[in-house]
Coordinates of C-alpha atoms in Angstrom, one line a residue:
M28 CA -11.3 10.8 20.7
T29 CA -14.7 9.9 22.2
H30 CA -17.6 9.1 19.7
D31 CA -21.2 8.8 20.8
L32 CA -22.5 5.6 19.1
S33 CA -25.9 5.7 20.8
N34 CA -27.5 7.2 17.6
R35 CA -26.5 4.2 15.6
P36 CA -28.5 1.0 15.4
A37 CA -27.2 -1.8 17.6
D38 CA -26.2 -3.9 14.7
R39 CA -24.0 -1.3 13.2
R40 CA -22.1 0.0 16.2
A41 CA -19.3 -2.7 16.3
G42 CA -18.6 -2.2 12.6
Y43 CA -18.5 1.5 13.0
A44 CA -16.3 1.3 16.0
R45 CA -13.8 -0.9 14.1
W46 CA -13.8 1.6 11.3
L47 CA -13.1 4.5 13.7
E48 CA -10.2 2.6 15.3
G49 CA -8.4 2.6 12.0
R50 CA -8.7 6.3 11.4
D51 CA -7.0 9.3 12.9
C52 CA -9.1 11.8 14.8
T53 CA -10.1 14.9 12.9
D54 CA -7.3 17.1 14.4
C55 CA -4.6 14.5 13.6
W56 CA -5.9 14.0 10.1
K57 CA -5.9 17.8 9.4
A58 CA -2.4 18.1 10.8
T59 CA -1.1 15.3 8.6
R60 CA -2.8 16.6 5.5
D61 CA -1.6 20.2 6.0
S62 CA 2.0 19.2 7.1
D63 CA 3.4 18.3 3.5
T64 CA 1.8 21.0 1.4
E65 CA 4.9 21.9 -0.3
S66 CA 5.6 18.5 -1.9
K67 CA 2.0 18.2 -2.8
E68 CA 2.1 21.5 -4.6
A69 CA 5.3 20.5 -6.4
W70 CA 3.8 17.2 -7.4
L71 CA 0.7 18.8 -8.7
A72 CA 2.5 21.5 -10.6
A73 CA 4.6 18.7 -12.3
K74 CA 1.5 16.8 -13.1
R75 CA -0.3 19.8 -14.6
T76 CA 2.8 20.6 -16.7
E77 CA 2.9 17.1 -18.0
E78 CA -0.8 17.1 -18.8
Q79 CA -0.5 20.5 -20.5
Q80 CA 2.4 19.3 -22.7
A81 CA 0.4 16.3 -23.7
A82 CA -2.7 18.4 -24.5
R83 CA -0.8 20.8 -26.6
A84 CA 1.0 18.1 -28.5
W85 CA -2.4 16.3 -29.0
A86 CA -3.9 19.6 -30.1
E87 CA -1.2 20.2 -32.7
Q88 CA -1.2 16.7 -34.0
F89 CA -5.1 16.7 -34.7
D90 CA -5.2 20.4 -35.8
M91 CA -7.4 21.5 -33.0
P92 CA -8.1 25.2 -33.0
P93 CA -6.9 27.4 -30.0
L94 CA -9.5 27.9 -27.2
E95 CA -11.0 31.3 -26.5
G96 CA -11.6 32.7 -23.0
P97 CA -10.0 34.2 -20.0
E98 CA -6.2 33.7 -19.9
K99 CA -6.4 31.5 -16.6
A100 CA -9.0 29.3 -18.1
L101 CA -7.3 28.5 -21.3
A102 CA -4.7 25.8 -20.0
W103 CA -7.5 24.1 -18.0
G104 CA -9.8 24.1 -21.0
E105 CA -7.0 22.6 -23.2
R106 CA -6.4 19.8 -20.6
S107 CA -10.2 19.2 -20.2
R108 CA -10.7 19.0 -24.0
H109 CA -7.9 16.6 -24.4
Q110 CA -9.1 14.3 -21.7
L111 CA -12.7 14.3 -22.8
V112 CA -12.0 13.8 -26.4
T113 CA -9.5 11.0 -25.9
A114 CA -11.9 9.3 -23.6
A115 CA -14.6 9.7 -26.2
Y116 CA -12.3 8.2 -28.9
S117 CA -11.6 5.3 -26.7
A118 CA -15.3 4.6 -25.7
L119 CA -16.8 5.2 -29.2
V120 CA -14.1 3.9 -31.7
S121 CA -11.6 1.7 -29.8
E122 CA -14.1 -0.1 -27.5
G123 CA -17.3 0.9 -29.4
T124 CA -18.9 0.4 -32.8
W125 CA -17.8 3.6 -34.5
D126 CA -15.5 3.6 -37.4
E127 CA -13.0 6.3 -38.4
A128 CA -15.6 8.0 -40.7
D129 CA -18.0 8.4 -37.9
W130 CA -15.2 9.8 -35.7
A131 CA -14.2 12.3 -38.4
V132 CA -17.6 13.8 -38.4
L133 CA -17.5 14.2 -34.6
E134 CA -14.0 15.5 -34.7
D135 CA -15.1 18.5 -37.0
K136 CA -17.9 19.1 -34.5
I137 CA -15.2 19.1 -31.7
R138 CA -13.2 21.8 -33.6
T139 CA -16.3 24.2 -33.6
I140 CA -16.3 24.4 -29.8
A141 CA -13.9 27.2 -29.0
R142 CA -15.0 28.3 -25.5
A143 CA -12.5 27.0 -22.9
G144 CA -15.3 27.3 -20.2
W145 CA -17.5 24.8 -22.1
W146 CA -14.8 22.2 -22.1
I147 CA -14.0 22.9 -18.3
D148 CA -17.8 22.5 -17.6
Q149 CA -17.8 19.0 -19.3
R150 CA -14.7 17.7 -17.6
D151 CA -16.5 15.2 -15.6
A152 CA -18.6 13.9 -18.5
E153 CA -18.2 10.3 -19.8
G154 CA -16.5 10.0 -23.1
S155 CA -19.5 8.3 -24.7
D156 CA -21.6 11.4 -23.9
L157 CA -19.5 13.8 -26.0
P158 CA -21.7 13.5 -29.2
E159 CA -24.8 14.5 -27.2
L160 CA -23.0 17.3 -25.4
L161 CA -21.7 18.7 -28.7
D162 CA -25.2 18.6 -30.2
A163 CA -26.4 20.6 -27.1
A164 CA -23.7 23.2 -27.3
A165 CA -25.0 26.7 -27.5
S166 CA -24.0 29.2 -30.2
A167 CA -22.0 31.2 -27.5
D168 CA -19.7 28.1 -27.2
V169 CA -19.0 27.9 -30.9
G170 CA -16.0 29.9 -32.2
T171 CA -15.9 31.8 -35.5
E172 CA -15.5 29.2 -38.0
N173 CA -12.5 29.7 -40.4
P174 CA -13.2 27.9 -43.7
F175 CA -9.5 28.1 -44.6
R176 CA -7.9 26.2 -41.6

């Protein structure tokens, strides 16, 4: 494939040309990417199943309430909640300065957020940001609280 390097500064042309040499052309890259979709889909399905089982076991172990929302968002929300909360525990307690009493207070706040979409929206957040995110959660994100859980 021919590339026009005239729009690059002279001192960056050689490095870019070396980088291009090690890459497939766009058509070849797309063909390679699309050629093995069945095994990618199988791998992804297996990974999602494994993550879902871990999220459900974690939710059961720590008495997390079921999430609310559309059926197709529930599993994704459970996985997102599990990943964010475990990252927060690691950042705040294991590696941070929080003790178990501080975490217990935060864990009670975590239980109040029942909307699966909220957890999905926070999936890219850092674990250390969870307390601030929970404080900012809207009333629409909070489920009906059961005092007899």
